[in-house]
Every structure is written in C-alpha cells, then in structure tokens.
mmCIF file of C-alpha atoms and ligand atoms in Angstrom:
data_model
loop_
_atom_site.group_PDB
_atom_site.id
_atom_site.type_symbol
_atom_site.label_atom_id
_atom_site.label_comp_id
_atom_site.label_asym_id
_atom_site.label_seq_id
_atom_site.Cartn_x
_atom_site.Cartn_y
_atom_site.Cartn_z
ATOM 1 C CA MET K 1342 -21.784 12.884 11.978
ATOM 2 C CA ILE K 1343 -21.351 13.830 15.494
ATOM 3 C CA LYS K 1344 -18.293 12.233 16.020
ATOM 4 C CA GLN K 1345 -17.415 9.913 18.561
ATOM 5 C CA LYS K 1346 -14.948 11.214 21.307
ATOM 6 C CA ILE K 1347 -11.418 8.680 21.089
ATOM 7 C CA ASP K 1348 -9.225 8.322 24.618
ATOM 8 C CA VAL K 1349 -5.703 7.995 22.422
ATOM 9 C CA GLU K 1350 -1.952 9.644 23.127
ATOM 10 C CA ALA K 1351 -1.864 13.041 21.390
ATOM 11 C CA PRO K 1352 0.803 11.824 18.605
ATOM 12 C CA LEU K 1353 3.305 13.993 17.315
ATOM 13 C CA LYS K 1354 1.767 16.743 14.908
ATOM 14 C CA GLN K 1355 2.608 15.056 11.296
ATOM 15 C CA GLU K 1356 1.292 15.407 8.504
ATOM 16 C CA TYR K 1357 3.400 13.421 5.660
ATOM 17 C CA LEU K 1358 4.382 10.759 7.645
ATOM 18 C CA PHE K 1359 2.272 7.569 10.328
ATOM 19 C CA GLY K 1360 3.062 5.094 11.669
ATOM 20 C CA PRO K 1361 5.358 3.252 11.788
ATOM 21 C CA VAL K 1362 3.022 0.386 11.103
ATOM 22 C CA PRO K 1363 2.488 -2.648 11.517
ATOM 23 C CA SER K 1364 3.511 -3.954 8.501
ATOM 24 C CA ARG K 1365 3.465 -8.085 7.005
ATOM 25 C CA ARG K 1366 6.170 -7.943 5.119
ATOM 26 C CA LEU K 1367 8.293 -4.318 6.644
ATOM 27 C CA GLY K 1368 8.330 -4.601 9.570
ATOM 28 C CA ILE K 1369 8.766 -1.189 11.530
ATOM 29 C CA SER K 1370 7.728 0.775 8.447
ATOM 30 C CA LEU K 1371 7.000 4.245 9.154
ATOM 31 C CA GLY K 1372 5.348 5.646 6.148
ATOM 32 C CA ILE K 1373 5.383 8.992 4.379
ATOM 33 C CA ASP K 1374 3.039 10.158 2.235
ATOM 34 C CA LEU K 1375 4.156 12.787 -0.568
ATOM 35 C CA ILE K 1376 0.358 12.987 -2.299
ATOM 36 C CA PRO K 1377 -3.020 14.085 -1.229
ATOM 37 C CA HIS K 1378 -6.108 11.540 -0.769
ATOM 38 C CA LYS K 1379 -7.031 10.080 -3.409
ATOM 39 C CA THR K 1380 -4.749 10.708 -5.892
ATOM 40 C CA CYS K 1381 -3.191 7.784 -8.814
ATOM 41 C CA SER K 1382 -2.096 6.838 -12.087
ATOM 42 C CA LEU K 1383 -4.290 4.032 -11.592
ATOM 43 C CA ASN K 1384 -7.609 3.077 -9.722
ATOM 44 C CA CYS K 1385 -7.798 -0.442 -8.977
ATOM 45 C CA VAL K 1386 -10.599 -2.072 -7.596
ATOM 46 C CA TYR K 1387 -8.917 -3.004 -4.739
ATOM 47 C CA CYS K 1388 -7.746 -0.092 -3.611
ATOM 48 C CA GLU K 1389 -7.950 -0.140 0.418
ATOM 49 C CA CYS K 1390 -8.227 3.872 -0.096
ATOM 50 C CA GLY K 1391 -11.146 4.400 -1.759
ATOM 51 C CA ARG K 1392 -11.627 5.115 -5.546
ATOM 52 C CA THR K 1393 -9.271 7.697 -7.385
ATOM 53 C CA THR K 1394 -10.619 11.333 -8.042
ATOM 54 C CA ASN K 1395 -7.822 12.313 -9.146
ATOM 55 C CA LEU K 1396 -6.868 9.729 -11.849
ATOM 56 C CA THR K 1397 -3.261 11.411 -13.352
ATOM 57 C CA VAL K 1398 0.369 10.968 -14.710
ATOM 58 C CA VAL K 1399 1.668 14.669 -14.150
ATOM 59 C CA ARG K 1400 4.411 14.520 -12.303
ATOM 60 C CA LYS K 1401 4.803 17.171 -9.887
ATOM 61 C CA GLU K 1402 5.089 17.972 -5.804
ATOM 62 C CA TYR K 1403 2.364 17.328 -4.275
ATOM 63 C CA VAL K 1404 3.053 18.405 -0.910
ATOM 64 C CA PRO K 1405 5.713 20.998 0.034
ATOM 65 C CA THR K 1406 8.939 19.363 -0.209
ATOM 66 C CA ASP K 1407 10.900 20.933 2.670
ATOM 67 C CA GLN K 1408 7.973 20.380 5.180
ATOM 68 C CA VAL K 1409 8.375 16.821 4.849
ATOM 69 C CA ILE K 1410 11.937 17.027 4.442
ATOM 70 C CA GLU K 1411 11.314 19.181 8.504
ATOM 71 C CA GLU K 1412 8.720 16.582 9.495
ATOM 72 C CA LEU K 1413 11.862 13.740 8.849
ATOM 73 C CA ASP K 1414 14.434 15.501 10.608
ATOM 74 C CA GLN K 1415 12.363 16.387 13.806
ATOM 75 C CA TYR K 1416 11.103 12.588 13.712
ATOM 76 C CA LEU K 1417 14.252 11.072 12.897
ATOM 77 C CA LYS K 1418 16.570 12.550 15.612
ATOM 78 C CA ASN K 1419 15.979 10.717 18.414
ATOM 79 C CA ARG K 1420 17.004 8.059 16.044
ATOM 80 C CA PRO K 1421 13.747 5.496 16.342
ATOM 81 C CA GLY K 1422 14.755 2.351 15.741
ATOM 82 C CA LEU K 1423 12.805 1.631 12.256
ATOM 83 C CA ASP K 1424 13.281 -1.219 9.565
ATOM 84 C CA TYR K 1425 12.291 0.947 6.952
ATOM 85 C CA ILE K 1426 11.304 4.337 5.537
ATOM 86 C CA THR K 1427 8.621 3.121 3.217
ATOM 87 C CA PHE K 1428 7.275 5.672 0.598
ATOM 88 C CA ALA K 1429 3.880 4.675 0.129
ATOM 89 C CA GLY K 1430 -0.368 6.290 1.811
ATOM 90 C CA SER K 1431 -2.900 7.625 -0.289
ATOM 91 C CA GLY K 1432 -2.118 7.712 -4.398
ATOM 92 C CA GLU K 1433 1.414 6.283 -6.123
ATOM 93 C CA PRO K 1434 4.232 7.974 -4.653
ATOM 94 C CA MET K 1435 6.640 8.556 -7.763
ATOM 95 C CA LEU K 1436 3.521 11.375 -8.795
ATOM 96 C CA HIS K 1437 4.871 13.586 -6.408
ATOM 97 C CA SER K 1438 8.314 15.068 -8.300
ATOM 98 C CA ARG K 1439 10.306 15.742 -6.000
ATOM 99 C CA ILE K 1440 10.681 12.409 -4.677
ATOM 100 C CA SER K 1441 14.569 12.262 -5.460
ATOM 101 C CA GLN K 1442 15.659 14.446 -2.695
ATOM 102 C CA ILE K 1443 13.935 12.915 0.110
ATOM 103 C CA ILE K 1444 15.582 9.617 -1.059
ATOM 104 C CA ASN K 1445 18.259 11.667 -0.928
ATOM 105 C CA TRP K 1446 18.294 13.638 2.231
ATOM 106 C CA LEU K 1447 17.617 10.143 4.144
ATOM 107 C CA LYS K 1448 20.230 8.645 2.743
ATOM 108 C CA THR K 1449 22.550 11.614 3.249
ATOM 109 C CA THR K 1450 21.692 12.923 6.791
ATOM 110 C CA HIS K 1451 19.797 9.444 7.997
ATOM 111 C CA PRO K 1452 21.925 6.459 6.728
ATOM 112 C CA GLY K 1453 21.206 4.130 8.705
ATOM 113 C CA TYR K 1454 17.776 3.489 7.672
ATOM 114 C CA LYS K 1455 16.627 1.311 4.840
ATOM 115 C CA LEU K 1456 13.880 3.183 2.687
ATOM 116 C CA CYS K 1457 11.391 1.198 0.225
ATOM 117 C CA LEU K 1458 8.960 2.329 -2.202
ATOM 118 C CA LEU K 1459 5.214 1.121 -2.608
ATOM 119 C CA THR K 1460 4.447 1.346 -6.258
ATOM 120 C CA ASN K 1461 1.739 0.576 -9.131
ATOM 121 C CA GLY K 1462 4.994 0.716 -11.571
ATOM 122 C CA THR K 1463 3.486 3.067 -14.035
ATOM 123 C CA LEU K 1464 5.960 5.940 -13.766
ATOM 124 C CA PHE K 1465 9.177 4.426 -15.458
ATOM 125 C CA ALA K 1466 9.173 5.430 -19.136
ATOM 126 C CA ASP K 1467 11.469 8.060 -18.578
ATOM 127 C CA GLN K 1468 14.814 6.339 -17.603
ATOM 128 C CA LYS K 1469 15.621 10.124 -15.578
ATOM 129 C CA THR K 1470 12.353 8.659 -13.352
ATOM 130 C CA ARG K 1471 13.819 5.805 -13.078
ATOM 131 C CA LYS K 1472 17.273 6.899 -11.579
ATOM 132 C CA GLU K 1473 15.184 8.642 -8.961
ATOM 133 C CA ALA K 1474 14.301 5.619 -7.275
ATOM 134 C CA LEU K 1475 18.843 3.898 -7.310
ATOM 135 C CA ASN K 1476 18.705 5.588 -3.621
ATOM 136 C CA LEU K 1477 16.455 3.056 -2.219
ATOM 137 C CA ASP K 1478 16.770 -0.434 -0.910
ATOM 138 C CA LEU K 1479 13.676 -1.750 -2.129
ATOM 139 C CA ILE K 1480 11.121 -1.242 -4.514
ATOM 140 C CA ILE K 1481 7.396 -3.564 -4.333
ATOM 141 C CA PRO K 1482 6.056 -2.984 -7.511
ATOM 142 C CA SER K 1483 2.517 -3.860 -8.195
ATOM 143 C CA LEU K 1484 1.514 -6.360 -11.263
ATOM 144 C CA ASP K 1485 -2.072 -8.016 -11.221
ATOM 145 C CA ALA K 1486 -2.186 -7.936 -14.858
ATOM 146 C CA ALA K 1487 0.062 -8.352 -17.590
ATOM 147 C CA THR K 1488 -2.991 -8.662 -20.581
ATOM 148 C CA GLU K 1489 -3.960 -5.269 -21.642
ATOM 149 C CA GLU K 1490 -7.702 -6.369 -20.733
ATOM 150 C CA SER K 1491 -7.460 -7.578 -16.755
ATOM 151 C CA PHE K 1492 -4.900 -4.712 -16.656
ATOM 152 C CA LEU K 1493 -8.290 -2.265 -18.282
ATOM 153 C CA LYS K 1494 -10.904 -4.639 -15.454
ATOM 154 C CA ILE K 1495 -8.264 -4.532 -12.214
ATOM 155 C CA ASN K 1496 -6.286 -0.935 -12.118
ATOM 156 C CA ARG K 1497 -8.486 1.097 -14.022
ATOM 157 C CA PRO K 1498 -5.649 2.957 -15.601
ATOM 158 C CA HIS K 1499 -5.808 6.871 -16.613
ATOM 159 C CA THR K 1500 -5.588 6.356 -20.477
ATOM 160 C CA SER K 1501 -2.230 7.005 -21.313
ATOM 161 C CA LEU K 1502 -1.475 3.929 -19.906
ATOM 162 C CA LYS K 1503 -0.848 0.457 -21.259
ATOM 163 C CA CYS K 1504 -0.033 -2.880 -20.209
ATOM 164 C CA ALA K 1505 3.188 -3.900 -22.326
ATOM 165 C CA LYS K 1506 4.992 -0.940 -21.416
ATOM 166 C CA MET K 1507 4.388 -1.050 -18.314
ATOM 167 C CA ILE K 1508 5.740 -4.160 -17.811
ATOM 168 C CA GLU K 1509 8.415 -3.080 -20.250
ATOM 169 C CA ASP K 1510 9.749 -0.404 -18.442
ATOM 170 C CA LEU K 1511 10.023 -2.219 -15.424
ATOM 171 C CA VAL K 1512 12.113 -5.377 -17.594
ATOM 172 C CA LYS K 1513 14.137 -1.744 -17.665
ATOM 173 C CA LEU K 1514 14.113 -0.684 -13.937
ATOM 174 C CA ARG K 1515 15.208 -3.810 -12.403
ATOM 175 C CA GLU K 1516 18.427 -4.168 -15.215
ATOM 176 C CA GLU K 1517 19.113 -0.550 -13.617
ATOM 177 C CA PHE K 1518 18.348 -0.358 -9.687
ATOM 178 C CA PRO K 1519 21.208 -2.403 -7.732
ATOM 179 C CA GLY K 1520 18.602 -3.268 -4.517
ATOM 180 C CA ILE K 1521 15.657 -5.336 -4.254
ATOM 181 C CA ILE K 1522 13.071 -6.008 -5.907
ATOM 182 C CA ILE K 1523 9.921 -7.410 -4.700
ATOM 183 C CA LEU K 1524 6.408 -7.689 -7.274
ATOM 184 C CA GLU K 1525 3.217 -7.882 -5.761
ATOM 185 C CA ILE K 1526 0.157 -9.595 -7.677
ATOM 186 C CA MET K 1527 -3.270 -8.593 -6.254
ATOM 187 C CA ILE K 1528 -4.953 -12.247 -7.551
ATOM 188 C CA VAL K 1529 -8.989 -11.166 -8.549
ATOM 189 C CA PRO K 1530 -10.501 -14.079 -8.953
ATOM 190 C CA GLY K 1531 -12.404 -14.013 -12.108
ATOM 191 C CA ILE K 1532 -10.555 -11.742 -13.886
ATOM 192 C CA ASN K 1533 -6.305 -12.732 -13.700
ATOM 193 C CA ASP K 1534 -6.841 -16.217 -11.877
ATOM 194 C CA CYS K 1535 -7.552 -17.739 -15.387
ATOM 195 C CA GLN K 1536 -5.146 -19.985 -17.572
ATOM 196 C CA GLN K 1537 -4.344 -17.370 -20.267
ATOM 197 C CA GLU K 1538 -4.016 -14.787 -17.321
ATOM 198 C CA LEU K 1539 -1.364 -16.904 -15.041
ATOM 199 C CA VAL K 1540 0.026 -17.919 -18.234
ATOM 200 C CA ALA K 1541 0.770 -14.229 -18.838
ATOM 201 C CA LEU K 1542 1.817 -13.095 -15.675
ATOM 202 C CA LYS K 1543 4.221 -15.779 -15.612
ATOM 203 C CA SER K 1544 6.026 -14.408 -18.771
ATOM 204 C CA ALA K 1545 6.159 -11.155 -17.302
ATOM 205 C CA ILE K 1546 7.812 -11.974 -13.904
ATOM 206 C CA GLU K 1547 10.146 -14.610 -16.160
ATOM 207 C CA ARG K 1548 11.715 -10.635 -18.186
ATOM 208 C CA ILE K 1549 11.556 -8.560 -15.178
ATOM 209 C CA LYS K 1550 13.863 -10.705 -12.582
ATOM 210 C CA PRO K 1551 12.510 -9.726 -9.612
ATOM 211 C CA ASP K 1552 14.110 -10.680 -6.799
ATOM 212 C CA ARG K 1553 11.103 -12.167 -5.439
ATOM 213 C CA VAL K 1554 7.203 -11.873 -5.969
ATOM 214 C CA GLN K 1555 4.997 -12.095 -3.668
ATOM 215 C CA LEU K 1556 0.632 -12.932 -4.181
ATOM 216 C CA GLY K 1557 -2.021 -11.976 -2.251
ATOM 217 C CA THR K 1558 -5.351 -11.294 -1.805
ATOM 218 C CA LEU K 1559 -7.830 -8.778 -1.204
ATOM 219 C CA ASP K 1560 -8.363 -9.022 3.007
ATOM 220 C CA ARG K 1561 -10.613 -6.241 3.859
ATOM 221 C CA PRO K 1562 -12.968 -4.124 1.983
ATOM 222 C CA GLY K 1563 -11.979 -2.554 -0.864
ATOM 223 C CA THR K 1564 -12.639 -0.073 -4.472
ATOM 224 C CA GLU K 1565 -15.847 -2.007 -5.590
ATOM 225 C CA ASN K 1566 -17.933 -4.584 -3.843
ATOM 226 C CA TRP K 1567 -18.069 -6.705 -5.998
ATOM 227 C CA VAL K 1568 -14.476 -8.162 -5.445
ATOM 228 C CA GLU K 1569 -13.858 -11.211 -3.666
ATOM 229 C CA ALA K 1570 -11.048 -12.913 -1.843
ATOM 230 C CA ALA K 1571 -9.415 -15.593 -4.040
ATOM 231 C CA SER K 1572 -9.455 -19.047 -1.488
ATOM 232 C CA LEU K 1573 -6.464 -20.043 0.248
ATOM 233 C CA GLU K 1574 -6.152 -23.450 -1.983
ATOM 234 C CA THR K 1575 -6.688 -21.430 -4.986
ATOM 235 C CA MET K 1576 -3.347 -19.405 -3.952
ATOM 236 C CA LYS K 1577 -2.011 -22.415 -3.004
ATOM 237 C CA LYS K 1578 -2.528 -23.291 -6.661
ATOM 238 C CA ILE K 1579 -1.250 -20.123 -8.168
ATOM 239 C CA ALA K 1580 1.718 -19.950 -6.822
ATOM 240 C CA ARG K 1581 2.577 -23.377 -7.293
ATOM 241 C CA PHE K 1582 2.046 -22.474 -11.406
ATOM 242 C CA LEU K 1583 4.019 -18.902 -10.933
ATOM 243 C CA GLY K 1584 6.984 -20.378 -8.784
ATOM 244 C CA ASN K 1585 8.873 -19.467 -6.224
ATOM 245 C CA VAL K 1586 6.101 -17.241 -5.327
ATOM 246 C CA GLU K 1587 5.328 -16.184 -1.519
ATOM 247 C CA LEU K 1588 1.939 -16.127 -0.405
ATOM 248 C CA ILE K 1589 1.275 -12.494 1.362
ATOM 249 C CA GLY K 1590 -0.883 -14.309 3.972
ATOM 250 C CA ASN K 1591 1.742 -16.386 5.218
ATOM 251 C CA PHE K 1592 3.342 -13.707 6.700
ATOM 252 C CA LYS K 1593 3.875 -12.891 10.322
ATOM 253 C CA PRO K 1594 0.997 -11.684 12.493
ATOM 254 C CA ARG K 1595 0.626 -7.674 13.291
ATOM 255 C CA ARG K 1596 0.037 -8.215 16.982
ATOM 256 C CA GLN K 1597 4.308 -10.171 16.573
ATOM 257 C CA ILE K 1598 5.470 -6.681 15.583
ATOM 258 C CA ALA K 1599 6.899 -4.372 17.572
ATOM 259 C CA SER K 1600 5.303 -1.257 16.617
ATOM 260 C CA PHE K 1601 1.373 -2.938 16.381
ATOM 261 C CA ASN K 1602 -0.091 -0.293 18.958
ATOM 262 C CA GLU K 1603 -2.434 -2.013 21.113
ATOM 263 C CA MET K 1604 -4.329 1.345 21.893
ATOM 264 C CA HIS K 1605 -5.459 1.264 17.912
ATOM 265 C CA SER K 1606 -6.987 -1.555 17.709
ATOM 266 C CA ASP K 1607 -8.979 -1.296 21.585
ATOM 267 C CA SER K 1608 -10.352 2.406 19.918
ATOM 268 C CA ILE K 1609 -11.451 1.348 16.647
ATOM 269 C CA LEU K 1610 -13.123 -2.297 18.556
ATOM 270 C CA GLU K 1611 -14.339 0.830 21.344
ATOM 271 C CA VAL K 1612 -15.768 2.314 18.549
ATOM 272 C CA LEU K 1613 -17.605 -0.271 16.366
ATOM 273 C CA LYS K 1614 -19.446 -1.177 19.782
ATOM 274 C CA ARG K 1615 -21.107 1.768 20.048
ATOM 275 C CA ARG K 1616 -21.863 1.494 16.133
ATOM 276 C CA PRO K 1617 -21.005 -0.163 12.945
ATOM 277 C CA CYS K 1618 -18.714 2.368 10.852
ATOM 278 C CA THR K 1619 -17.398 2.023 7.060
ATOM 279 C CA VAL K 1620 -13.494 2.510 7.576
ATOM 280 C CA GLU K 1621 -14.585 6.247 6.164
ATOM 281 C CA ASP K 1622 -15.819 7.110 9.388
ATOM 282 C CA LEU K 1623 -13.298 5.488 11.371
ATOM 283 C CA GLN K 1624 -11.131 7.452 10.086
ATOM 284 C CA GLN K 1625 -13.021 10.073 11.354
ATOM 285 C CA SER K 1626 -13.300 8.975 14.493
ATOM 286 C CA LEU K 1627 -9.997 8.036 14.879
ATOM 287 C CA ASN K 1628 -7.799 10.471 12.895
ATOM 288 C CA LEU K 1629 -5.693 8.143 12.265
ATOM 289 C CA HIS K 1630 -3.393 8.192 8.148
ATOM 290 C CA PRO K 1631 -5.986 5.484 6.337
ATOM 291 C CA ALA K 1632 -2.682 3.259 5.343
ATOM 292 C CA GLU K 1633 -2.296 2.764 9.551
ATOM 293 C CA LEU K 1634 -5.270 2.420 9.833
ATOM 294 C CA GLN K 1635 -6.141 -0.083 7.561
ATOM 295 C CA LYS K 1636 -3.795 -1.985 9.006
ATOM 296 C CA TYR K 1637 -5.531 -2.546 12.301
ATOM 297 C CA VAL K 1638 -8.667 -2.353 10.731
ATOM 298 C CA ASN K 1639 -6.738 -6.393 9.316
ATOM 299 C CA GLN K 1640 -5.419 -8.183 12.046
ATOM 300 C CA LEU K 1641 -8.871 -7.532 13.765
ATOM 301 C CA LEU K 1642 -11.061 -9.024 10.726
ATOM 302 C CA GLU K 1643 -7.848 -11.918 10.054
ATOM 303 C CA GLU K 1644 -8.646 -12.535 13.725
ATOM 304 C CA GLY K 1645 -12.161 -12.737 13.249
ATOM 305 C CA LEU K 1646 -13.048 -9.711 16.378
ATOM 306 C CA ILE K 1647 -14.810 -8.193 13.359
ATOM 307 C CA LYS K 1648 -16.568 -8.767 9.907
ATOM 308 C CA VAL K 1649 -17.721 -6.822 6.848
ATOM 309 C CA GLU K 1650 -21.521 -6.188 6.178
ATOM 310 C CA GLN K 1651 -22.589 -4.698 2.423
ATOM 311 C CA ARG K 1652 -25.245 -1.698 3.514
ATOM 312 C CA GLU K 1653 -26.994 0.400 1.350
ATOM 313 C CA ARG K 1654 -24.446 3.016 2.139
ATOM 314 C CA GLY K 1655 -21.626 1.124 1.721
ATOM 315 C CA GLN K 1656 -19.286 -1.571 3.516
ATOM 316 C CA PHE K 1657 -19.473 -0.823 7.579
ATOM 317 C CA LEU K 1658 -17.438 -3.053 10.166
ATOM 318 C CA ILE K 1659 -18.688 -5.004 12.862
ATOM 319 C CA ILE K 1660 -18.101 -6.735 15.997
ATOM 320 C CA VAL K 1661 -18.845 -9.922 16.173
ATOM 321 C CA ASP K 1662 -20.327 -11.196 19.197
ATOM 322 C CA GLN K 1663 -18.217 -13.072 20.914
ATOM 323 C CA PRO K 1664 -19.656 -16.301 23.000
HETATM 324 S S1 LIG D 971 -2.036 2.204 -7.433
HETATM 325 FE FE1 LIG D 971 -2.025 1.230 -4.679
HETATM 326 S S2 LIG D 971 -3.169 3.378 -4.794
HETATM 327 FE FE2 LIG D 971 -3.561 3.495 -6.863
HETATM 328 S S3 LIG D 971 -5.705 2.696 -7.167
HETATM 329 FE FE3 LIG D 971 -3.462 1.215 -7.281
HETATM 330 S S4 LIG D 971 -3.810 0.016 -5.345
HETATM 331 FE FE4 LIG D 971 -4.821 2.724 -4.871
#
C-alpha cells in the first residue's frame, strides 16, 4: 500500500505513551499503553481497537517496564499540564504484571499527577491484584452485561471468565479501593437494552456501589459491523431506569479541550479528501496511536464532516461533501 505523506510536526519519540489526547471525560489525558495490540481478556463487539488476536488472562511483562518509566521521566520532566495520566490503549492494562511498579513510581516521583485506569474489570479476582491498583486516583471499569448470556454476546470473554464472578470482584474492589470508581456501561441495542438485562445491570450497580455510572453507545466504527448505536431517546430512557447515570454523549466536545490538536484533525481530513480509508489505513498514514486517532475520528463523525460506509474491505471513512 502506498503511504500518503502528511506534513505533521515530528513528535517526541514515544513507544508506550500517546497523546495527550482530548478526552471528553478526563480532559487532557496522557495515555500509557502497556499491552501489545490486540491483547485482551475480552473481545468486545464494539471495541475501537479491532478484534482481540491474543485472548488471554495471563499476566506478564508485555512491554519493558524500565523503558516505560524512562519515557515517562522524559515526558514529565518539564511538568506538562495534564488532567490525568491514563493506563489505556491496545488491550487490558491490568494484564501487565508490573503495572503497580509504574503506578508507584509515578506517585513517588511525580505526585502532582492524577492517575486513571481504564479497565475491563476482569482481572481483580486476587486481592494481590486489587492491591496493585490502590494508588490510582480513578478506576473506570466497564460492565456491559450482568448476565452470562449477554456477557458472552457483547464481551466474548476468555473461557475462564464468568460474569457473576467479575461482578463479585468489582464489589470487593469497591470495598478496598479508596479512590473514585466510575462504572462505564456500553449499550448494544438488541442485547443489553431489554428489561431483563437492565434489571440485572441495575442490581449489579447497586451491589458494586460505584461513585458514578456513565452510559455510552457506539459513536464510531466498532469491531463488528452489525453493532449499532442506541438512539438518544433509548439512552435517556435507560439512564432514567438505572437512575443517577450520566450520558457520555452529553460531555464537553473534544474540540474545546486544550489538548485537542487541530493538526491531527486536519491531517485526517486531508487524507480522506484524497481517498476513503479504514481506521487502520489512517493509522498507518498518520502514525498515530489507535486510541488517539479514534478520538479525532469520533469528533469528525460527531461534527458530520466524515461518515462511515460499509464496503467489501470493511468500514470506510468518507468525507461528507459540504454544501
Ligand atoms: S475490554 Fe476494552 S480493549 Fe478489550 S476488547 Fe473490550 S473494549 Fe476492546
């Protein structure tokens, strides 16, 4: 494939850090990716990183801890303004067996920064693992299903995982973790939006007792073509039923966040003006981390500047002709 050349400023060499990304929930967020693409204990139908190719629950040092710390040290030495440093990226961060070493190093060496973990919540069975997360400020576990049936359909877990056990472990995490827990639920129409599923989810929320619950739905191309977004009306109804739930769609637009990089947004439009591309094509052309690229694609989709079209090779992003 011929790569398009785009004029972008040479970024600081970062193998394990990305961003800072403009996060609608976290503000200016520096990402740390500890997992090779695409290693996860789940294979969610809506995943923005594509299908899980290494479905595993084995914790190990997937990327060299010392190098991650070195990159962080380089990046943070000038004390950049960040709202959060976030463990996220190409899979489940808790799979990295030395994540606690990085968390504790950050808290000791750069105590001014708040640390967040985006996790699928499947790896908190051991007290030892839950202890590793104690120094974080914020944990955002996802919980899309509270019945085994919808867990299998939406999250397509590793065979050793059970939904009921995961909920038990999240209850224990809540009891032991002193920081903030925000539970994230993705609504997948036709699977977890019926009365039975919502009753089960509500009961799980009542048991876990997170500080907040945030409800989202697909707002960009997901792994599976058949996954659709729930309508705003449905989302509002579900939010009312679950009670005290925030809709992710109501948060501040990314463009208003200080770390929004117009250059990335313009570069995406430049490439798409020349030819429609998949997210993977764009990633290769622009050399942006998938999680970072997705934030800009989502913003352009929300603004109606680009759209998604299903083609033989997958979902293509296309420029919308402006009047
Ligand atoms: S848990 Fe996250 S990274 Fe893993 S498959 Fe699901 S959405 Fe993707």
